[in-house]
Every structure is written in structure tokens, then in C-alpha cells.
PDB file of C-alpha atoms in Angstrom:
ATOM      1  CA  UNK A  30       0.000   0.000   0.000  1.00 32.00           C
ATOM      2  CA  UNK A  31       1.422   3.498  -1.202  1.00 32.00           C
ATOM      3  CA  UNK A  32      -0.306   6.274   1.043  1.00 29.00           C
ATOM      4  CA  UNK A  33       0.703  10.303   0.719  1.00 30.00           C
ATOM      5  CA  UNK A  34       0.585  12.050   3.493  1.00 30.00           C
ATOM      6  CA  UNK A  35      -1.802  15.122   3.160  1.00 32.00           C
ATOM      7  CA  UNK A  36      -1.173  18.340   5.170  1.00 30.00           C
ATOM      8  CA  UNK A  37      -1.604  19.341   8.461  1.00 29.00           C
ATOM      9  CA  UNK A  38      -4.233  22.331   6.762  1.00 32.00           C
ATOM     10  CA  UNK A  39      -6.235  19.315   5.522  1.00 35.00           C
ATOM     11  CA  UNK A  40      -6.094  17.396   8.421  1.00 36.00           C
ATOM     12  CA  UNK A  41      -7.213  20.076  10.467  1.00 35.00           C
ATOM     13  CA  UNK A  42     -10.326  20.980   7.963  1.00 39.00           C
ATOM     14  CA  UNK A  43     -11.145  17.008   7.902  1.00 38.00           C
ATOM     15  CA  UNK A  44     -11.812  17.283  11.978  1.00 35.00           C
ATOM     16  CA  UNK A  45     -13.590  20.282  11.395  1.00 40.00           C
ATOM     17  CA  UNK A  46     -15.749  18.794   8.687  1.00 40.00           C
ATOM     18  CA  UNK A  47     -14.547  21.742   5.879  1.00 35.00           C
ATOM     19  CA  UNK A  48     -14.014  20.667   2.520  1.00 36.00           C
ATOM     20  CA  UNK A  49     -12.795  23.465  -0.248  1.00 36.00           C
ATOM     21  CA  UNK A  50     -15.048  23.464  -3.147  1.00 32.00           C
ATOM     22  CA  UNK A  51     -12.674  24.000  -7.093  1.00 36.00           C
ATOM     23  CA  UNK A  52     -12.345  27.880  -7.723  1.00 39.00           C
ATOM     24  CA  UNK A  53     -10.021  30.258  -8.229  1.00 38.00           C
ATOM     25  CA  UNK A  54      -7.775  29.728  -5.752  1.00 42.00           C
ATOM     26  CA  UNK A  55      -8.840  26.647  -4.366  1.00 40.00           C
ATOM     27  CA  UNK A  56      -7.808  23.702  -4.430  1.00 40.00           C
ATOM     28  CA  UNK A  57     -10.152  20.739  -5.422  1.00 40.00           C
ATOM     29  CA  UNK A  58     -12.431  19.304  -2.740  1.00 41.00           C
ATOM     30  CA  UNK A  59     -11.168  15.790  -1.376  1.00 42.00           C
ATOM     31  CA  UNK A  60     -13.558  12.834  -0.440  1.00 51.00           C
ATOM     32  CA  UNK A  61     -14.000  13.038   3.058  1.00 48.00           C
ATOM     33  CA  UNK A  62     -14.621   9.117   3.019  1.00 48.00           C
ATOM     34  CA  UNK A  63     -11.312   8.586   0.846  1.00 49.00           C
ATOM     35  CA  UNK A  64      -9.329  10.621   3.145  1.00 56.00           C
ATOM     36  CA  UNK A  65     -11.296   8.357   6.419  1.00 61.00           C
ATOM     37  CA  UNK A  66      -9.993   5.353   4.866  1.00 60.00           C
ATOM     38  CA  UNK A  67      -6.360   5.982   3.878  1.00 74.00           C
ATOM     39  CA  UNK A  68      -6.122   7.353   7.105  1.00 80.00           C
ATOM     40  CA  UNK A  69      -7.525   4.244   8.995  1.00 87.00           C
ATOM     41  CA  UNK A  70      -4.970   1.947   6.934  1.00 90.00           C
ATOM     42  CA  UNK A  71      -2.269   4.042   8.259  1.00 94.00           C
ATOM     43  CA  UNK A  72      -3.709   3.120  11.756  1.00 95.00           C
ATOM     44  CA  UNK A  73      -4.118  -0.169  11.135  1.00 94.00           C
ATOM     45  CA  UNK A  74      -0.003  -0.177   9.366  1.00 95.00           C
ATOM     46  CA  UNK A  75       0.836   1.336  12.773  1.00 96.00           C
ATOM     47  CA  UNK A  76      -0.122  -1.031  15.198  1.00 94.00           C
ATOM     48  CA  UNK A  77       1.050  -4.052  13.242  1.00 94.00           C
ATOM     49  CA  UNK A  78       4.524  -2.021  13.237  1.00 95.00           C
ATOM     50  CA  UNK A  79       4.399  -2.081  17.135  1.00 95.00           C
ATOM     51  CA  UNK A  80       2.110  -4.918  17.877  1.00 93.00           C
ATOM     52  CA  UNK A  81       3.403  -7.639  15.708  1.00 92.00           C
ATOM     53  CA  UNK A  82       7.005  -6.421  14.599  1.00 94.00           C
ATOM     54  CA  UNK A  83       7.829  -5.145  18.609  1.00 94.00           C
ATOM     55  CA  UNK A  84       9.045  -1.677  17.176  1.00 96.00           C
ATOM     56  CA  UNK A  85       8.080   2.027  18.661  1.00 97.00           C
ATOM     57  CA  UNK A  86       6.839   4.542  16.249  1.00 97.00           C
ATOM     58  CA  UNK A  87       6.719   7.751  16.490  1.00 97.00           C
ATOM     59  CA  UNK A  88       4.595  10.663  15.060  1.00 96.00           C
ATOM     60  CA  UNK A  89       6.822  12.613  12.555  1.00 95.00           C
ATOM     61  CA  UNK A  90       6.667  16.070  10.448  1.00 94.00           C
ATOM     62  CA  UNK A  91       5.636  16.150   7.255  1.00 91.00           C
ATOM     63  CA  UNK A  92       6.347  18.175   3.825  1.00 89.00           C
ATOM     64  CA  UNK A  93       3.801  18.650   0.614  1.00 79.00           C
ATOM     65  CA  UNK A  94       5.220  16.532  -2.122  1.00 76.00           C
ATOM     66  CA  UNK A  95       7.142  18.806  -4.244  1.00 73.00           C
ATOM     67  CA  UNK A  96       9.181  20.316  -1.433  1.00 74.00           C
ATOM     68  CA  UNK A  97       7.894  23.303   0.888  1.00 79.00           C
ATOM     69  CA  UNK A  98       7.803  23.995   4.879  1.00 88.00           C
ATOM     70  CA  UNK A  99       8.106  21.468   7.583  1.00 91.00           C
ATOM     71  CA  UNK A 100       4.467  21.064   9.167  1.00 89.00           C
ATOM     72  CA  UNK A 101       6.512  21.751  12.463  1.00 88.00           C
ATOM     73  CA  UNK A 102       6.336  25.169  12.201  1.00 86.00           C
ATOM     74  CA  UNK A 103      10.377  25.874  12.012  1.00 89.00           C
ATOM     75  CA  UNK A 104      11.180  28.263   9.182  1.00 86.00           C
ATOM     76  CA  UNK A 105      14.434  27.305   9.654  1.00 88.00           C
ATOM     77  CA  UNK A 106      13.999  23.508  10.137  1.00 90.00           C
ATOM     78  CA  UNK A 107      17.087  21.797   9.195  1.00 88.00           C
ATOM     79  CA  UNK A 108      15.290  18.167   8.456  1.00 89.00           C
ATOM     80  CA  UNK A 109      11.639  18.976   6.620  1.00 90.00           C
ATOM     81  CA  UNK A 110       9.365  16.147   6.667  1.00 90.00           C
ATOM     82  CA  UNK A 111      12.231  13.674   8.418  1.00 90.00           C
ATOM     83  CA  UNK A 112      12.264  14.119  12.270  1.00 94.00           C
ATOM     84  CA  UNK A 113       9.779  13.635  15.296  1.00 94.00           C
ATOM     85  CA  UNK A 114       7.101  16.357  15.802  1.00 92.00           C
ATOM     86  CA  UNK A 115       7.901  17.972  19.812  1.00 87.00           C
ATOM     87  CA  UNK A 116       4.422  17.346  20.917  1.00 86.00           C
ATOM     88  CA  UNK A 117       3.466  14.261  19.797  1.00 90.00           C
ATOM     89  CA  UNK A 118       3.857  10.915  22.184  1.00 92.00           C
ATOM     90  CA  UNK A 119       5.460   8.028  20.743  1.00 95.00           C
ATOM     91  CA  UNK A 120       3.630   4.181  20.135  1.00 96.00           C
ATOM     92  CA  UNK A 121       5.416   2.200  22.372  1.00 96.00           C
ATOM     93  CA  UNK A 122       6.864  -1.194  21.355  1.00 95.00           C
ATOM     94  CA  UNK A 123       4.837  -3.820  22.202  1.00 94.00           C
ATOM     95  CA  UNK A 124       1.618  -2.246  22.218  1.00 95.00           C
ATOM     96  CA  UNK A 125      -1.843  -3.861  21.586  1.00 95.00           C
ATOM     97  CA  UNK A 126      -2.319  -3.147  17.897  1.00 92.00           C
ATOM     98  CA  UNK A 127      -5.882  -1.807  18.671  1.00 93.00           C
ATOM     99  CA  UNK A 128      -4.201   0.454  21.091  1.00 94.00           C
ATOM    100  CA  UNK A 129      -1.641   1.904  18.632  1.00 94.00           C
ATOM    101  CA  UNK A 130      -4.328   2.417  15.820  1.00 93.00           C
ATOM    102  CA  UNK A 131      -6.836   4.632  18.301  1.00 93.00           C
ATOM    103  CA  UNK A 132      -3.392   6.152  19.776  1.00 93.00           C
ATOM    104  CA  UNK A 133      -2.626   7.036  15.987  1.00 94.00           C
ATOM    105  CA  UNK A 134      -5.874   8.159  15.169  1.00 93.00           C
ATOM    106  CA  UNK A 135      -5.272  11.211  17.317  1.00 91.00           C
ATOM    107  CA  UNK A 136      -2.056  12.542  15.206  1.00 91.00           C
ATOM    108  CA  UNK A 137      -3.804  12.711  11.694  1.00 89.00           C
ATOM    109  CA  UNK A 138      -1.347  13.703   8.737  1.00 90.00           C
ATOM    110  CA  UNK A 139       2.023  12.270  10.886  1.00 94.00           C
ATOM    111  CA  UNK A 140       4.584  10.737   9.247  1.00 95.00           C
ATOM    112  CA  UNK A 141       5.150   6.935  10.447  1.00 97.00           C
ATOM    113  CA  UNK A 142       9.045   7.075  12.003  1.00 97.00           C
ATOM    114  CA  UNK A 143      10.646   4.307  13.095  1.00 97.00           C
ATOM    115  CA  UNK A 144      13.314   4.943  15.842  1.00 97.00           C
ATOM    116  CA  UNK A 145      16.887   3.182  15.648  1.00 97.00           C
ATOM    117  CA  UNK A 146      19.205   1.928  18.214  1.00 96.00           C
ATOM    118  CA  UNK A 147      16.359   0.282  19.988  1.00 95.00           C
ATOM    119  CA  UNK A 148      14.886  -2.744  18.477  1.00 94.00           C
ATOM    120  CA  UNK A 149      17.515  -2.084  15.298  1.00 95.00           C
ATOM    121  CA  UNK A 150      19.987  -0.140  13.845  1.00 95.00           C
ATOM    122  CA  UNK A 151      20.051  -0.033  10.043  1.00 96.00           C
ATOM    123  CA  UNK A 152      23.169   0.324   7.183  1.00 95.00           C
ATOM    124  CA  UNK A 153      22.740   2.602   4.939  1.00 95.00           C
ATOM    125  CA  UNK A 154      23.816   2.234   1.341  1.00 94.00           C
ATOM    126  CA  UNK A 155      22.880   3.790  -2.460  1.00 94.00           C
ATOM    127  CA  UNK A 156      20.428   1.890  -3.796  1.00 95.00           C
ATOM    128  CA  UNK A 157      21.797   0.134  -6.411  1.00 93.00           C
ATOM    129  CA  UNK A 158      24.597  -1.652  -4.427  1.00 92.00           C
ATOM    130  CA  UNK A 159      22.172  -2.573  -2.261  1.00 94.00           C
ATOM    131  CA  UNK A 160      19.937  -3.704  -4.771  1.00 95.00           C
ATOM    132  CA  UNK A 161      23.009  -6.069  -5.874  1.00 92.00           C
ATOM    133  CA  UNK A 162      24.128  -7.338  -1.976  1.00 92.00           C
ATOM    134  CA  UNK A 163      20.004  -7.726  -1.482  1.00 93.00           C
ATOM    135  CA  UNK A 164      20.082 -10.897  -4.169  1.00 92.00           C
ATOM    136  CA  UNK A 165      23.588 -11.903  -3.161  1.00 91.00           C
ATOM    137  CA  UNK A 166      22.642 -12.312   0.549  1.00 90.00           C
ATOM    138  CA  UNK A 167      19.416 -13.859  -0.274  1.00 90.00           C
ATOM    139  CA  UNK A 168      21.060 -16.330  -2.632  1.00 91.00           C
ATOM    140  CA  UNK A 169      23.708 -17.033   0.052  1.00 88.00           C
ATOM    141  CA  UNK A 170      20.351 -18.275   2.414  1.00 87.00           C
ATOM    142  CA  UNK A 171      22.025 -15.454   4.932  1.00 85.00           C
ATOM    143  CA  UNK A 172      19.049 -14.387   7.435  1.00 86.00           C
ATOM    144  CA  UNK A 173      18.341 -10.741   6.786  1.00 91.00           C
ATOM    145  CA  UNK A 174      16.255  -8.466   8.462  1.00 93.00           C
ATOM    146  CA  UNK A 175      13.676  -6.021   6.684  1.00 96.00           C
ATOM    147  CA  UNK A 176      14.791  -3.321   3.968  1.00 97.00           C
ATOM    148  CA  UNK A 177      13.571   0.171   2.989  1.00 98.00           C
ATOM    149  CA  UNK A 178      14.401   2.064  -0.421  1.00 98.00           C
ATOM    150  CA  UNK A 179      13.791   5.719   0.317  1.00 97.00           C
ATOM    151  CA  UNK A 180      12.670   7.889  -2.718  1.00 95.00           C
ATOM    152  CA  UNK A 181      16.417   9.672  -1.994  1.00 94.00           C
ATOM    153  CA  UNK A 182      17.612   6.385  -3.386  1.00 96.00           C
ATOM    154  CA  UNK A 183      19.016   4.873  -0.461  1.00 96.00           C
ATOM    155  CA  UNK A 184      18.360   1.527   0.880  1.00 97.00           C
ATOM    156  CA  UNK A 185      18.070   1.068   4.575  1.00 97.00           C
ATOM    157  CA  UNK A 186      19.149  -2.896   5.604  1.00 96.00           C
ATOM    158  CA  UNK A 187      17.873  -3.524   9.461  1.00 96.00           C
ATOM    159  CA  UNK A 188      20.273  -5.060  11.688  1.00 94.00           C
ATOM    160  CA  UNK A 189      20.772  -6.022  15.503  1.00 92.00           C
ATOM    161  CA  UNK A 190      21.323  -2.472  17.671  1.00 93.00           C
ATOM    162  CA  UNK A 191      24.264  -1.601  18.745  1.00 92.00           C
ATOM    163  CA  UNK A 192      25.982  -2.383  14.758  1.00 90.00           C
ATOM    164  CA  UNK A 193      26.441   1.473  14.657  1.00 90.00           C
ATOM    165  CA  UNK A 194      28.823   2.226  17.409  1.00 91.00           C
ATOM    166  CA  UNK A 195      30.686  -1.378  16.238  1.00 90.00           C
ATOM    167  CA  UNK A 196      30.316  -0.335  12.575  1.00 88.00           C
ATOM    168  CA  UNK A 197      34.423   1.068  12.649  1.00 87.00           C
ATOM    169  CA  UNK A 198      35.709  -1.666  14.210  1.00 89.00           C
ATOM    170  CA  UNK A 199      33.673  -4.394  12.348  1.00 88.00           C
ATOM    171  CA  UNK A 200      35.475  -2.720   9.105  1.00 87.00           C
ATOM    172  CA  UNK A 201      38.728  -2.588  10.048  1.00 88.00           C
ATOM    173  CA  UNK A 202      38.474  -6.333  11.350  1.00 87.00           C
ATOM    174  CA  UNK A 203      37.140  -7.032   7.674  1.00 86.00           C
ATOM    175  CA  UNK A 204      39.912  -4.475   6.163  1.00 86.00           C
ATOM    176  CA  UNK A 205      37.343  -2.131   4.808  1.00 85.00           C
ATOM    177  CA  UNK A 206      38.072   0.642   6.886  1.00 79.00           C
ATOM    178  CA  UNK A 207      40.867   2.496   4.873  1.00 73.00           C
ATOM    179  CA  UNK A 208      38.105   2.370   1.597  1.00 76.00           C
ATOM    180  CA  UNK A 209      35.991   4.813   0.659  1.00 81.00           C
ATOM    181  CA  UNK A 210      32.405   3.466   0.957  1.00 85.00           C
ATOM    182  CA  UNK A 211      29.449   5.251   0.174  1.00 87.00           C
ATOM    183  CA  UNK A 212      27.784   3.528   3.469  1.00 89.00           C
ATOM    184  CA  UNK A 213      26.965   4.290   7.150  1.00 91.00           C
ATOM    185  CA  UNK A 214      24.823   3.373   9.914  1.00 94.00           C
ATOM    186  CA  UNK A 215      21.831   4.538  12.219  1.00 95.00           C
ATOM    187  CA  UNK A 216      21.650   4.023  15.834  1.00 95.00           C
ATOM    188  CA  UNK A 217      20.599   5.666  18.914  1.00 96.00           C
ATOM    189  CA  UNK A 218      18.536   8.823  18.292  1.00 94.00           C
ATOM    190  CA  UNK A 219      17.884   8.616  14.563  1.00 95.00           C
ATOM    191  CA  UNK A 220      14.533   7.481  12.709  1.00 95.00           C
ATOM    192  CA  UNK A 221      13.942   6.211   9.720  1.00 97.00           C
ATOM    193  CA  UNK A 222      10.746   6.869   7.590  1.00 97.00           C
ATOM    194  CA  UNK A 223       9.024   4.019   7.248  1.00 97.00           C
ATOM    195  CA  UNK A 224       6.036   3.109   4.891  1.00 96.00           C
ATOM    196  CA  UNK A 225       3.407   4.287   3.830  1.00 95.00           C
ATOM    197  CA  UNK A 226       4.684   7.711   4.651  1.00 95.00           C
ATOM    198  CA  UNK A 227       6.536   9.957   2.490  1.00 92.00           C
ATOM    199  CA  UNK A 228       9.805  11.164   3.127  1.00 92.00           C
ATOM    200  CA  UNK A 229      10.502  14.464   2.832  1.00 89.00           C
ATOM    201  CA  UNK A 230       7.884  15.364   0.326  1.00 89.00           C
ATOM    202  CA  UNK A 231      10.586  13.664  -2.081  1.00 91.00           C
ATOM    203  CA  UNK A 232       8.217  10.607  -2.331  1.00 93.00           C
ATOM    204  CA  UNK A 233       6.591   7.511  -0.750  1.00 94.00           C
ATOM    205  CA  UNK A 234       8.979   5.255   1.235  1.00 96.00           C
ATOM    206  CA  UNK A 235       8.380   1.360   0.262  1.00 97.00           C
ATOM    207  CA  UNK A 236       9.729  -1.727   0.918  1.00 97.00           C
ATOM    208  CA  UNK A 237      12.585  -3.554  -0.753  1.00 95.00           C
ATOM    209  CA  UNK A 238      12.216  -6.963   1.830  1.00 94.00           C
ATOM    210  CA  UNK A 239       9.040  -6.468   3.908  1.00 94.00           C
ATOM    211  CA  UNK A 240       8.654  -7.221   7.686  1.00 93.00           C
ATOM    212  CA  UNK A 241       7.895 -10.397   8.674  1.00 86.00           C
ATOM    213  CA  UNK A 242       7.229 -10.469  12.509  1.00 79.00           C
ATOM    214  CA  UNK A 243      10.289 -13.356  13.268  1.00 78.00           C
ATOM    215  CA  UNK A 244      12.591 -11.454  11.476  1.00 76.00           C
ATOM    216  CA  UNK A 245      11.529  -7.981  12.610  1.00 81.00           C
ATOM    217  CA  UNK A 246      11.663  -9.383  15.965  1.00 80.00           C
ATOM    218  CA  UNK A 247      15.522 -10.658  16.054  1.00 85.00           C
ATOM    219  CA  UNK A 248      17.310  -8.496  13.143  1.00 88.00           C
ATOM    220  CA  UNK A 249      20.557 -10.082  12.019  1.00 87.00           C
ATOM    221  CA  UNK A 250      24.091  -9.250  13.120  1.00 87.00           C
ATOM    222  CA  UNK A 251      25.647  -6.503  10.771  1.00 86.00           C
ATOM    223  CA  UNK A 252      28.686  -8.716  10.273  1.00 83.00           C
ATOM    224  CA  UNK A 253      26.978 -11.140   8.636  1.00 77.00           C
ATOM    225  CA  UNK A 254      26.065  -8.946   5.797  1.00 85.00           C
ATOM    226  CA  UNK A 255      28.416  -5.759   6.129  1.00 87.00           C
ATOM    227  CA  UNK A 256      30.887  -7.025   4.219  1.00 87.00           C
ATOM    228  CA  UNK A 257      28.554  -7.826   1.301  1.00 87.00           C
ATOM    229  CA  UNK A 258      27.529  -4.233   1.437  1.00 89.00           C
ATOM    230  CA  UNK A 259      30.888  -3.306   1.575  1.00 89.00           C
ATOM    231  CA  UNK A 260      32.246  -5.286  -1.270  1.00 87.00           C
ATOM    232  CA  UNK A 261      29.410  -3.889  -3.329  1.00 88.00           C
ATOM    233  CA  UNK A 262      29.568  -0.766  -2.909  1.00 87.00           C
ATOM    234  CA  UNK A 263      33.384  -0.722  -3.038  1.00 82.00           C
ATOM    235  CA  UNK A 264      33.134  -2.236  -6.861  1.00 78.00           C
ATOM    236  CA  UNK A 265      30.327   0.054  -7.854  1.00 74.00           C
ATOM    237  CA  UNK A 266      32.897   3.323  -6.861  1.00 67.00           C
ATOM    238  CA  UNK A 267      35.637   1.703  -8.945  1.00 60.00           C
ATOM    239  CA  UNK A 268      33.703   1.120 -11.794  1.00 61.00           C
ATOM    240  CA  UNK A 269      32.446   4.528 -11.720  1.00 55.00           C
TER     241      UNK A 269
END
């Protein structure tokens, strides 16, 4: 499922029951029932994200697609549409999927964030090496963990927490460390964007390798596929 997320202007007008009719200057009305629906799925994706995968989500800002201000209200904002909005609680993991959807409800036109360093850090690569280590790993019958591609063109490989503060070490062990990779790692206090929000207004984030609840629950050690990443994206810089 691919959902935009409106704006906060909408969201307010769809509690208050106002719809813009077309004319100059308007915008075209939108289905109130539509709207009622895509927003429900988004519930529903929400507390399967902390009910049945074990992961916290938190409400996050939003941009229009095309580009524009963050919906937090920052002129200045220095991550539109890509970090937590200040006064909105967090899911937390574990919670009763019914729970999280009526807790969601109440934050209408959030982005869906994903927190790392908790239940997973994630490695960060370009999109077409990961594309590449994605079918290698799989064909190797290595257990992998869930992926994102980002409309940035990044892809977003979860692993165990705690594989970003042992990412340096893990590549100089591997002799990796003195290259120049095009790769790097999220852990404590960083969020990724995660379906069916966009990020960014650049675009929808989807899913290369979707979450299945046994592997959301126990991501796999970075070693086990950092060098992979790292001997992709190594050969794709050379041959550049």
C-alpha cells in the first residue's frame, strides 16, 4: 500500500468537517470518506509495526510533495518532513495493535518514524549496491532483516542495535576501513521513515524486503552482511 501524506491544513479541515469546493484559488475538494480510509490503513499499518514487529513509532513532520515547509512550524527547520514532531507521544513497542491504531488516530497527517538503536539499527547504502548485496545475501540463504528504499535512493538494511557504534571496528576487522564506501549506519537517536509515509515530500517510502514479525523481531548481526555491502559498494565506486 502506497499512502501520501496530506497536510496538516487538511487534516485540520477534515476534523472540522470543511471541505474546499474548485475555484479560483482553491484547491479541489477531497472525499472526506477517501481521506477516512487511507487514514484508517495508516492506523491499522501502525499497530502491526508495534504490535506484531515489537518496534516504537513515532509521530513525525511532514512536507507537501514537491518540497515546501516542515508542518513543524520551524522556518528554519534543518530536516523537513524527516524528524519527530515535539508534541506528539510516541507508540510504544509492544503495544496492543488496537491500542496503537486509536493512539494514531489522534495525530492525523504524521509521518510513520521508526526509531533506531532500539529494536535495530540499520546500514545505509545507495540503492543500487544494495539492490546487488540484497540478491547476493538472499542467494547465500544469509538471514536478513527487513529493507527500505527511500525515494532519496538509499536503501536502509535492518540489523541487531548496537551495529552502529561497532560499525568502525567491524570494518577494520574485515579491512574495509581504509576504503571509501558510500555507506553508514543509524543508531541511537535517529529514525527512519518508514512506509506508507513519504519522506521528505521527495516521495513515498516502500519496501525492498518487507517485515515479517520473526525477522523484525531478532534483526541479524551486521557482520553477517556488512561485508557484502561493503564489497558492493566498493566495486560500484571503482567502476564509476
Amino acid at each position: 500500500m502506497v499512502f501520501t501524506i496530506g497536510s496538516m491544513r487538511e487534516s485540520r479541515q477534515q476534523r472540522n468537517g470543511v471541505r474546499e469546493v474548485p475555484g479560483a484559488g482553491a484547491r479541489p475538494a477531497v472525499r472526506t470518506g477517501v481521506r477516512r480510509r487511507t487514514h484508517a490503513g495508516v492506523c491499522t499499518t501502525v499497530g502491526e509495526y508495534a504490535g506484531r514487529c515489537g518496534w516504537a513509532v513515532v509521530p513525525g513532520a511532514r512536507v507537501a510533495r514537491g518540497g515546501g515547509p516542515c508542518s513543524c512550524g520551524d522556518a528554519g527547520c534543518g530536516l523537513p518532513g524527516a524528524h519527530p514532531l515535539p508534541f506528539a507521544d510516541e507508540i510504544p513497542a509492544g503495544a496492543a495493535p488496537a491500542g496503537a491504531a486509536e493512539a494514531w488516530a489522534r495525530v492525523p497527517g504524521a509521518a510513520v518514524l521508526l526509531p533506531t538503536g532500539r529494536s535495530f539499527d540499520v546500514i545505509e547504502v545507495a540503492e543500487a549496491p544494495g539492490r546487488r548485496a540484497l540478491v547476493r545475501l538472499e542467494r547465500m540463504g544469509l538471514r536478513l532483516g527487513p529493507v527500505l528504499l527511500t525515494p532519496a535512493g538509499r536503501a536502509q538494511f535492518f540489523v541487531a542495535p548496537g551495529a552502529a557504534a561497532e560499525l568502525p571496528h567491524l570494518l577494520y576487522r574485515m579491512g574495509w576501513d581504509d576504503a571509501e564506501l558510500d555507506l553508514r549506519c543509524l543508531g541511537p537517536g535517529g529514525h527512519v521513515t518508514a512506509p506508507p509515509s513519504d519522506l521528505g515530500g521527495l516521495g513515498p517510502v516502500r519496501w525492498l524486503r518487507e517485515p515479517l514479525p520473526e525477522a523484525a523481531a531478532q534483526p541479524p548481526e551486521a557482520r553477517l552482511l556488512l561485508g557484502t555491502l561493503a564489497f558492493v559498494c566498493h566495486r560500484d565506486r571503482a567502476c564509476a
